[in-house]
PDB file of C-alpha atoms and ligand atoms in Angstrom:
ATOM      1  CA  MET A   1       0.000   0.000   0.000  1.00  0.00           C
ATOM      2  CA  ASP A   2       2.116   2.891  -1.259  1.00  0.00           C
ATOM      3  CA  GLY A   3       1.272   6.436  -2.266  1.00  0.00           C
ATOM      4  CA  ASN A   4      -0.863   7.704   0.614  1.00  0.00           C
ATOM      5  CA  GLY A   5       1.420  10.658   1.288  1.00  0.00           C
ATOM      6  CA  ARG A   6       1.657  11.736  -2.343  1.00  0.00           C
ATOM      7  CA  TRP A   7      -2.119  11.348  -2.731  1.00  0.00           C
ATOM      8  CA  ALA A   8      -2.603  13.824   0.117  1.00  0.00           C
ATOM      9  CA  THR A   9       0.137  16.245  -0.922  1.00  0.00           C
ATOM     10  CA  ARG A  10      -1.327  16.477  -4.410  1.00  0.00           C
ATOM     11  CA  ARG A  11      -4.574  17.623  -2.809  1.00  0.00           C
ATOM     12  CA  GLY A  12      -2.914  20.105  -0.472  1.00  0.00           C
ATOM     13  CA  LEU A  13      -3.774  17.890   2.507  1.00  0.00           C
ATOM     14  CA  PRO A  14      -1.555  16.689   5.369  1.00  0.00           C
ATOM     15  CA  ARG A  15      -0.006  13.260   4.857  1.00  0.00           C
ATOM     16  CA  ALA A  16      -2.171  11.851   7.669  1.00  0.00           C
ATOM     17  CA  ALA A  17      -5.239  12.570   5.524  1.00  0.00           C
ATOM     18  CA  GLY A  18      -3.694  10.323   2.888  1.00  0.00           C
ATOM     19  CA  HIS A  19      -3.322   7.536   5.411  1.00  0.00           C
ATOM     20  CA  SER A  20      -6.988   7.902   6.400  1.00  0.00           C
ATOM     21  CA  ALA A  21      -7.970   7.712   2.740  1.00  0.00           C
ATOM     22  CA  GLY A  22      -5.731   4.650   2.513  1.00  0.00           C
ATOM     23  CA  ALA A  23      -7.711   2.999   5.306  1.00  0.00           C
ATOM     24  CA  ARG A  24     -10.929   3.571   3.361  1.00  0.00           C
ATOM     25  CA  ALA A  25      -9.269   1.937   0.353  1.00  0.00           C
ATOM     26  CA  VAL A  26      -8.401  -1.054   2.547  1.00  0.00           C
ATOM     27  CA  ARG A  27     -12.079  -1.498   3.369  1.00  0.00           C
ATOM     28  CA  ARG A  28     -13.079  -1.434  -0.316  1.00  0.00           C
ATOM     29  CA  ILE A  29     -10.361  -3.906  -1.314  1.00  0.00           C
ATOM     30  CA  VAL A  30     -11.006  -6.279   1.587  1.00  0.00           C
ATOM     31  CA  GLU A  31     -14.718  -6.348   0.798  1.00  0.00           C
ATOM     32  CA  ALA A  32     -14.143  -6.907  -2.931  1.00  0.00           C
ATOM     33  CA  ALA A  33     -11.457  -9.587  -2.566  1.00  0.00           C
ATOM     34  CA  PRO A  34     -13.594 -12.708  -1.924  1.00  0.00           C
ATOM     35  CA  GLY A  35     -15.751 -11.966  -4.980  1.00  0.00           C
ATOM     36  CA  LEU A  36     -12.596 -11.962  -7.092  1.00  0.00           C
ATOM     37  CA  GLY A  37     -11.579 -15.406  -5.897  1.00  0.00           C
ATOM     38  CA  ILE A  38      -9.030 -14.208  -3.331  1.00  0.00           C
ATOM     39  CA  GLY A  39      -8.810 -16.314  -0.183  1.00  0.00           C
ATOM     40  CA  GLN A  40      -5.750 -14.708   1.366  1.00  0.00           C
ATOM     41  CA  LEU A  41      -4.744 -11.057   1.288  1.00  0.00           C
ATOM     42  CA  THR A  42      -1.649  -9.600   2.906  1.00  0.00           C
ATOM     43  CA  LEU A  43      -1.321  -5.835   3.266  1.00  0.00           C
ATOM     44  CA  PHE A  44       1.981  -4.126   4.058  1.00  0.00           C
ATOM     45  CA  ALA A  45       0.844  -1.388   6.417  1.00  0.00           C
ATOM     46  CA  PHE A  46       4.047  -0.407   8.233  1.00  0.00           C
ATOM     47  CA  SER A  47       7.557  -1.659   7.655  1.00  0.00           C
ATOM     48  CA  ALA A  48      10.302  -1.946  10.238  1.00  0.00           C
ATOM     49  CA  ASP A  49      12.005   0.897   8.365  1.00  0.00           C
ATOM     50  CA  ASN A  50       8.985   3.210   8.579  1.00  0.00           C
ATOM     51  CA  TRP A  51      10.084   4.126  12.131  1.00  0.00           C
ATOM     52  CA  LYS A  52      12.516   6.472  10.342  1.00  0.00           C
ATOM     53  CA  ARG A  53       9.601   8.772   9.502  1.00  0.00           C
ATOM     54  CA  PRO A  54       8.851  11.919  11.537  1.00  0.00           C
ATOM     55  CA  PRO A  55       7.415  11.040  14.969  1.00  0.00           C
ATOM     56  CA  ASP A  56       4.123  12.824  14.294  1.00  0.00           C
ATOM     57  CA  GLU A  57       3.487  10.776  11.142  1.00  0.00           C
ATOM     58  CA  VAL A  58       4.387   7.543  12.949  1.00  0.00           C
ATOM     59  CA  ALA A  59       2.059   8.469  15.819  1.00  0.00           C
ATOM     60  CA  ALA A  60      -0.755   9.278  13.393  1.00  0.00           C
ATOM     61  CA  LEU A  61      -0.311   5.899  11.701  1.00  0.00           C
ATOM     62  CA  MET A  62      -0.335   4.020  15.015  1.00  0.00           C
ATOM     63  CA  ARG A  63      -3.520   5.823  16.064  1.00  0.00           C
ATOM     64  CA  LEU A  64      -5.065   5.053  12.680  1.00  0.00           C
ATOM     65  CA  PHE A  65      -4.222   1.336  12.951  1.00  0.00           C
ATOM     66  CA  ALA A  66      -5.832   1.127  16.392  1.00  0.00           C
ATOM     67  CA  ARG A  67      -8.890   3.082  15.250  1.00  0.00           C
ATOM     68  CA  TYR A  68      -9.197   0.984  12.090  1.00  0.00           C
ATOM     69  CA  LEU A  69      -9.033  -2.285  14.027  1.00  0.00           C
ATOM     70  CA  ARG A  70     -11.622  -1.167  16.562  1.00  0.00           C
ATOM     71  CA  SER A  71     -14.082   0.313  14.076  1.00  0.00           C
ATOM     72  CA  GLU A  72     -13.691  -2.345  11.376  1.00  0.00           C
ATOM     73  CA  THR A  73     -13.910  -5.462  13.520  1.00  0.00           C
ATOM     74  CA  PRO A  74     -17.719  -5.759  13.311  1.00  0.00           C
ATOM     75  CA  ARG A  75     -17.549  -5.449   9.510  1.00  0.00           C
ATOM     76  CA  LEU A  76     -14.729  -7.974   9.359  1.00  0.00           C
ATOM     77  CA  VAL A  77     -16.807 -10.404  11.402  1.00  0.00           C
ATOM     78  CA  ALA A  78     -19.907  -9.787   9.258  1.00  0.00           C
ATOM     79  CA  ASN A  79     -17.867 -10.424   6.106  1.00  0.00           C
ATOM     80  CA  GLY A  80     -16.207 -13.586   7.373  1.00  0.00           C
ATOM     81  CA  VAL A  81     -12.743 -12.038   7.470  1.00  0.00           C
ATOM     82  CA  ARG A  82     -10.117 -13.542   9.725  1.00  0.00           C
ATOM     83  CA  LEU A  83      -7.527 -10.941  10.682  1.00  0.00           C
ATOM     84  CA  GLU A  84      -3.971 -11.612  11.727  1.00  0.00           C
ATOM     85  CA  VAL A  85      -1.364  -8.924  12.394  1.00  0.00           C
ATOM     86  CA  VAL A  86       2.186  -9.994  11.562  1.00  0.00           C
ATOM     87  CA  GLY A  87       5.341  -8.258  12.755  1.00  0.00           C
ATOM     88  CA  ARG A  88       7.052  -7.124  15.924  1.00  0.00           C
ATOM     89  CA  ARG A  89       4.667  -6.237  18.724  1.00  0.00           C
ATOM     90  CA  ASP A  90       7.142  -4.997  21.315  1.00  0.00           C
ATOM     91  CA  ARG A  91       7.696  -1.577  19.713  1.00  0.00           C
ATOM     92  CA  LEU A  92       3.998  -0.794  19.171  1.00  0.00           C
ATOM     93  CA  PRO A  93       1.988   1.443  21.516  1.00  0.00           C
ATOM     94  CA  ALA A  94       0.347  -0.681  24.220  1.00  0.00           C
ATOM     95  CA  LEU A  95      -3.153   0.397  23.171  1.00  0.00           C
ATOM     96  CA  LEU A  96      -2.506  -0.779  19.630  1.00  0.00           C
ATOM     97  CA  GLY A  97      -1.417  -4.144  20.986  1.00  0.00           C
ATOM     98  CA  VAL A  98      -4.704  -4.391  22.852  1.00  0.00           C
ATOM     99  CA  ALA A  99      -6.669  -3.510  19.700  1.00  0.00           C
ATOM    100  CA  ILE A 100      -4.742  -6.124  17.698  1.00  0.00           C
ATOM    101  CA  ASP A 101      -5.431  -8.866  20.243  1.00  0.00           C
ATOM    102  CA  ALA A 102      -9.123  -7.967  20.364  1.00  0.00           C
ATOM    103  CA  ALA A 103      -9.514  -7.906  16.572  1.00  0.00           C
ATOM    104  CA  GLU A 104      -7.650 -11.199  16.152  1.00  0.00           C
ATOM    105  CA  GLN A 105      -9.753 -12.897  18.801  1.00  0.00           C
ATOM    106  CA  ALA A 106     -13.049 -11.549  17.476  1.00  0.00           C
ATOM    107  CA  THR A 107     -12.289 -12.737  13.922  1.00  0.00           C
ATOM    108  CA  ALA A 108     -10.469 -15.995  14.713  1.00  0.00           C
ATOM    109  CA  GLY A 109     -13.291 -18.272  13.554  1.00  0.00           C
ATOM    110  CA  ASN A 110     -13.853 -16.631  10.157  1.00  0.00           C
ATOM    111  CA  GLU A 111     -13.023 -18.401   6.905  1.00  0.00           C
ATOM    112  CA  THR A 112     -14.107 -16.331   3.894  1.00  0.00           C
ATOM    113  CA  LEU A 113     -10.900 -14.276   3.686  1.00  0.00           C
ATOM    114  CA  PHE A 114      -7.636 -14.572   5.599  1.00  0.00           C
ATOM    115  CA  LEU A 115      -6.419 -10.992   5.939  1.00  0.00           C
ATOM    116  CA  ARG A 116      -2.886 -10.419   7.159  1.00  0.00           C
ATOM    117  CA  LEU A 117      -1.772  -6.949   8.138  1.00  0.00           C
ATOM    118  CA  LEU A 118       1.982  -6.497   8.288  1.00  0.00           C
ATOM    119  CA  VAL A 119       2.866  -3.961  10.995  1.00  0.00           C
ATOM    120  CA  ASP A 120       6.480  -3.314  12.046  1.00  0.00           C
ATOM    121  CA  TYR A 121       7.353  -6.083   9.621  1.00  0.00           C
ATOM    122  CA  SER A 122      10.699  -6.819   7.940  1.00  0.00           C
ATOM    123  CA  GLY A 123      11.043  -9.603   5.398  1.00  0.00           C
ATOM    124  CA  ARG A 124      14.725 -10.060   6.174  1.00  0.00           C
ATOM    125  CA  ALA A 125      14.138 -10.230   9.919  1.00  0.00           C
ATOM    126  CA  ALA A 126      11.309 -12.716   9.356  1.00  0.00           C
ATOM    127  CA  ILE A 127      13.646 -15.006   7.406  1.00  0.00           C
ATOM    128  CA  GLN A 128      16.316 -14.804  10.131  1.00  0.00           C
ATOM    129  CA  ALA A 129      13.691 -15.650  12.757  1.00  0.00           C
ATOM    130  CA  GLY A 130      12.108 -18.392  10.645  1.00  0.00           C
ATOM    131  CA  LEU A 131       8.721 -16.647  10.690  1.00  0.00           C
ATOM    132  CA  LEU A 132       7.485 -17.559   7.245  1.00  0.00           C
ATOM    133  CA  LEU A 133       4.044 -17.149   5.704  1.00  0.00           C
ATOM    134  CA  PRO A 134       2.457 -19.011   2.778  1.00  0.00           C
ATOM    135  CA  ASP A 135       3.889 -18.364  -0.695  1.00  0.00           C
ATOM    136  CA  VAL A 136       2.645 -15.259  -2.468  1.00  0.00           C
ATOM    137  CA  ASP A 137       0.936 -15.784  -5.831  1.00  0.00           C
ATOM    138  CA  LEU A 138       0.515 -12.162  -6.840  1.00  0.00           C
ATOM    139  CA  LEU A 139       2.314  -9.136  -5.440  1.00  0.00           C
ATOM    140  CA  ILE A 140       0.715  -5.773  -6.185  1.00  0.00           C
ATOM    141  CA  ARG A 141       2.599  -2.574  -5.416  1.00  0.00           C
ATOM    142  CA  THR A 142       0.805   0.728  -5.865  1.00  0.00           C
ATOM    143  CA  GLY A 143       2.305   4.216  -6.041  1.00  0.00           C
ATOM    144  CA  GLY A 144       4.549   3.755  -9.066  1.00  0.00           C
ATOM    145  CA  GLU A 145       7.688   2.393  -7.397  1.00  0.00           C
ATOM    146  CA  GLN A 146       9.030  -0.919  -8.650  1.00  0.00           C
ATOM    147  CA  ARG A 147      10.763  -2.508  -5.677  1.00  0.00           C
ATOM    148  CA  LEU A 148      10.000  -4.946  -2.845  1.00  0.00           C
ATOM    149  CA  SER A 149      11.055  -2.762   0.116  1.00  0.00           C
ATOM    150  CA  ASP A 150      11.563  -5.712   2.491  1.00  0.00           C
ATOM    151  CA  PHE A 151       8.083  -7.159   1.886  1.00  0.00           C
ATOM    152  CA  LEU A 152       7.627 -10.963   2.041  1.00  0.00           C
ATOM    153  CA  LEU A 153      11.036 -11.724   0.524  1.00  0.00           C
ATOM    154  CA  TRP A 154      11.063 -15.473   1.045  1.00  0.00           C
ATOM    155  CA  GLU A 155       7.396 -15.901   0.231  1.00  0.00           C
ATOM    156  CA  CYS A 156       7.696 -13.968  -3.047  1.00  0.00           C
ATOM    157  CA  ALA A 157      10.228 -16.403  -4.542  1.00  0.00           C
ATOM    158  CA  TYR A 158       7.811 -17.187  -7.401  1.00  0.00           C
ATOM    159  CA  ALA A 159       5.319 -14.357  -7.003  1.00  0.00           C
ATOM    160  CA  GLU A 160       3.948 -12.701 -10.105  1.00  0.00           C
ATOM    161  CA  LEU A 161       4.643  -8.971  -9.870  1.00  0.00           C
ATOM    162  CA  HIS A 162       2.171  -6.215 -10.667  1.00  0.00           C
ATOM    163  CA  PHE A 163       3.114  -2.549 -10.409  1.00  0.00           C
ATOM    164  CA  SER A 164       0.410   0.095 -10.486  1.00  0.00           C
ATOM    165  CA  ASP A 165       0.989   3.827 -10.881  1.00  0.00           C
ATOM    166  CA  ARG A 166      -2.130   4.555  -8.859  1.00  0.00           C
ATOM    167  CA  TYR A 167      -1.703   5.916  -5.362  1.00  0.00           C
ATOM    168  CA  TRP A 168      -3.078   3.438  -2.829  1.00  0.00           C
ATOM    169  CA  PRO A 169      -6.136   5.551  -1.846  1.00  0.00           C
ATOM    170  CA  ASP A 170      -7.185   5.512  -5.522  1.00  0.00           C
ATOM    171  CA  PHE A 171      -6.628   1.774  -5.982  1.00  0.00           C
ATOM    172  CA  GLY A 172     -10.082   0.259  -6.142  1.00  0.00           C
ATOM    173  CA  PRO A 173     -11.843  -3.046  -6.777  1.00  0.00           C
ATOM    174  CA  ALA A 174     -11.745  -2.485 -10.560  1.00  0.00           C
ATOM    175  CA  ASP A 175      -7.950  -2.142 -10.389  1.00  0.00           C
ATOM    176  CA  LEU A 176      -7.731  -5.295  -8.308  1.00  0.00           C
ATOM    177  CA  ALA A 177      -9.966  -7.143 -10.767  1.00  0.00           C
ATOM    178  CA  ALA A 178      -7.741  -6.018 -13.655  1.00  0.00           C
ATOM    179  CA  ALA A 179      -4.594  -7.181 -11.832  1.00  0.00           C
ATOM    180  CA  ILE A 180      -6.180 -10.562 -11.139  1.00  0.00           C
ATOM    181  CA  GLY A 181      -7.297 -10.886 -14.741  1.00  0.00           C
ATOM    182  CA  GLU A 182      -3.745 -10.260 -15.922  1.00  0.00           C
ATOM    183  CA  PHE A 183      -2.413 -12.695 -13.311  1.00  0.00           C
ATOM    184  CA  ARG A 184      -4.707 -15.440 -14.595  1.00  0.00           C
ATOM    185  CA  ARG A 185      -3.366 -14.968 -18.122  1.00  0.00           C
ATOM    186  CA  ARG A 186       0.237 -15.408 -17.026  1.00  0.00           C
ATOM    187  CA  GLN A 187       1.937 -18.744 -17.409  1.00  0.00           C
ATOM    188  CA  ARG A 188       3.595 -19.816 -14.183  1.00  0.00           C
ATOM    189  CA  ARG A 189       6.290 -22.423 -14.631  1.00  0.00           C
ATOM    190  CA  PHE A 190       8.135 -22.386 -11.284  1.00  0.00           C
ATOM    191  CA  GLY A 191      11.363 -23.214 -13.097  1.00  0.00           C
ATOM    192  CA  GLY A 192       9.802 -26.041 -15.099  1.00  0.00           C
ATOM    193  CA  LEU A 193       8.580 -26.122 -18.671  1.00  0.00           C
ATOM    194  CA  PRO A 194       5.216 -25.087 -20.095  1.00  0.00           C
ATOM    195  CA  GLU A 195       2.685 -27.903 -19.709  1.00  0.00           C
ATOM    196  CA  THR A 196       2.495 -28.459 -23.450  1.00  0.00           C
ATOM    197  CA  ALA A 197       6.282 -28.975 -23.669  1.00  0.00           C
ATOM    198  CA  ALA A 198       6.622 -31.131 -20.553  1.00  0.00           C
ATOM    199  CA  GLY A 199       4.884 -34.263 -21.752  1.00  0.00           C
TER     200      GLY A 199
HETATM  201  C1  IPE B 201       1.625   4.466   2.614  1.00  0.00           C
HETATM  202  O1  IPE B 201       2.106   5.325   1.644  1.00  0.00           O
HETATM  203  C2  IPE B 201       2.641   3.511   3.175  1.00  0.00           C
HETATM  204  C3  IPE B 201       2.737   3.539   4.659  1.00  0.00           C
HETATM  205  C4  IPE B 201       3.890   3.410   5.277  1.00  0.00           C
HETATM  206  C5  IPE B 201       1.536   3.667   5.472  1.00  0.00           C
HETATM  207  P1  IPE B 201       3.317   6.327   1.888  1.00  0.00           P
HETATM  208  O2  IPE B 201       3.193   6.982   3.207  1.00  0.00           O
HETATM  209  O3  IPE B 201       4.603   5.619   1.641  1.00  0.00           O
HETATM  210  O4  IPE B 201       3.057   7.398   0.733  1.00  0.00           O
HETATM  211  P2  IPE B 201       4.115   8.106  -0.197  1.00  0.00           P
HETATM  212  O5  IPE B 201       4.998   7.035  -0.776  1.00  0.00           O
HETATM  213  O6  IPE B 201       4.878   9.074   0.650  1.00  0.00           O
HETATM  214  O7  IPE B 201       3.279   8.779  -1.233  1.00  0.00           O
HETATM  215 MG1   MG B 202       5.904   5.416   0.089  1.00  0.00          MG
END
């Protein structure tokens, strides 16, 4: 989820307004995902390197995460979304930790969509600690940059990559549907040969 800050700056708004708009985009994407055949969705919300940002932006993001978890939990439950937050917990504000625990517990029994939120996450650190998630099929990065930025490095070994110039707050269900459509047309070989050539 990249481009919140630029989305806001382009509108003459503070960066925090971009993050709030980004949270609204999360709701739209999460609610559209199951209808597009997605069973697992992992969102990179805050990387271990994002602590380098100005303290007021970091604080605004932490408040937003806690507010999002509290206000969205009923909708997540209603939509059958199971939420798991992945990343270091020990550097997060205590109140955010409480909100994470509550949201995870409230959604633990849901099965329509497995939503993972990466918060204070580092792909390299996860590999060193052996904390690995399921393989990624499709990686979508918004905001125009074409890099991984310490996202699920191990899990993306054979991920299909999709880069969108849209800022995250503008990335909607139609964009997700288009990315999935393109993904389905790709031929994944995992180092092997095309099926027609193999036999
Ligand atoms: C959101 O976009 C990513 C987060 C860390 C929440 P950015 O905040 O990176 O937005 P840009 O890249 O400055 O536009
Ligand atoms: Mg960015």
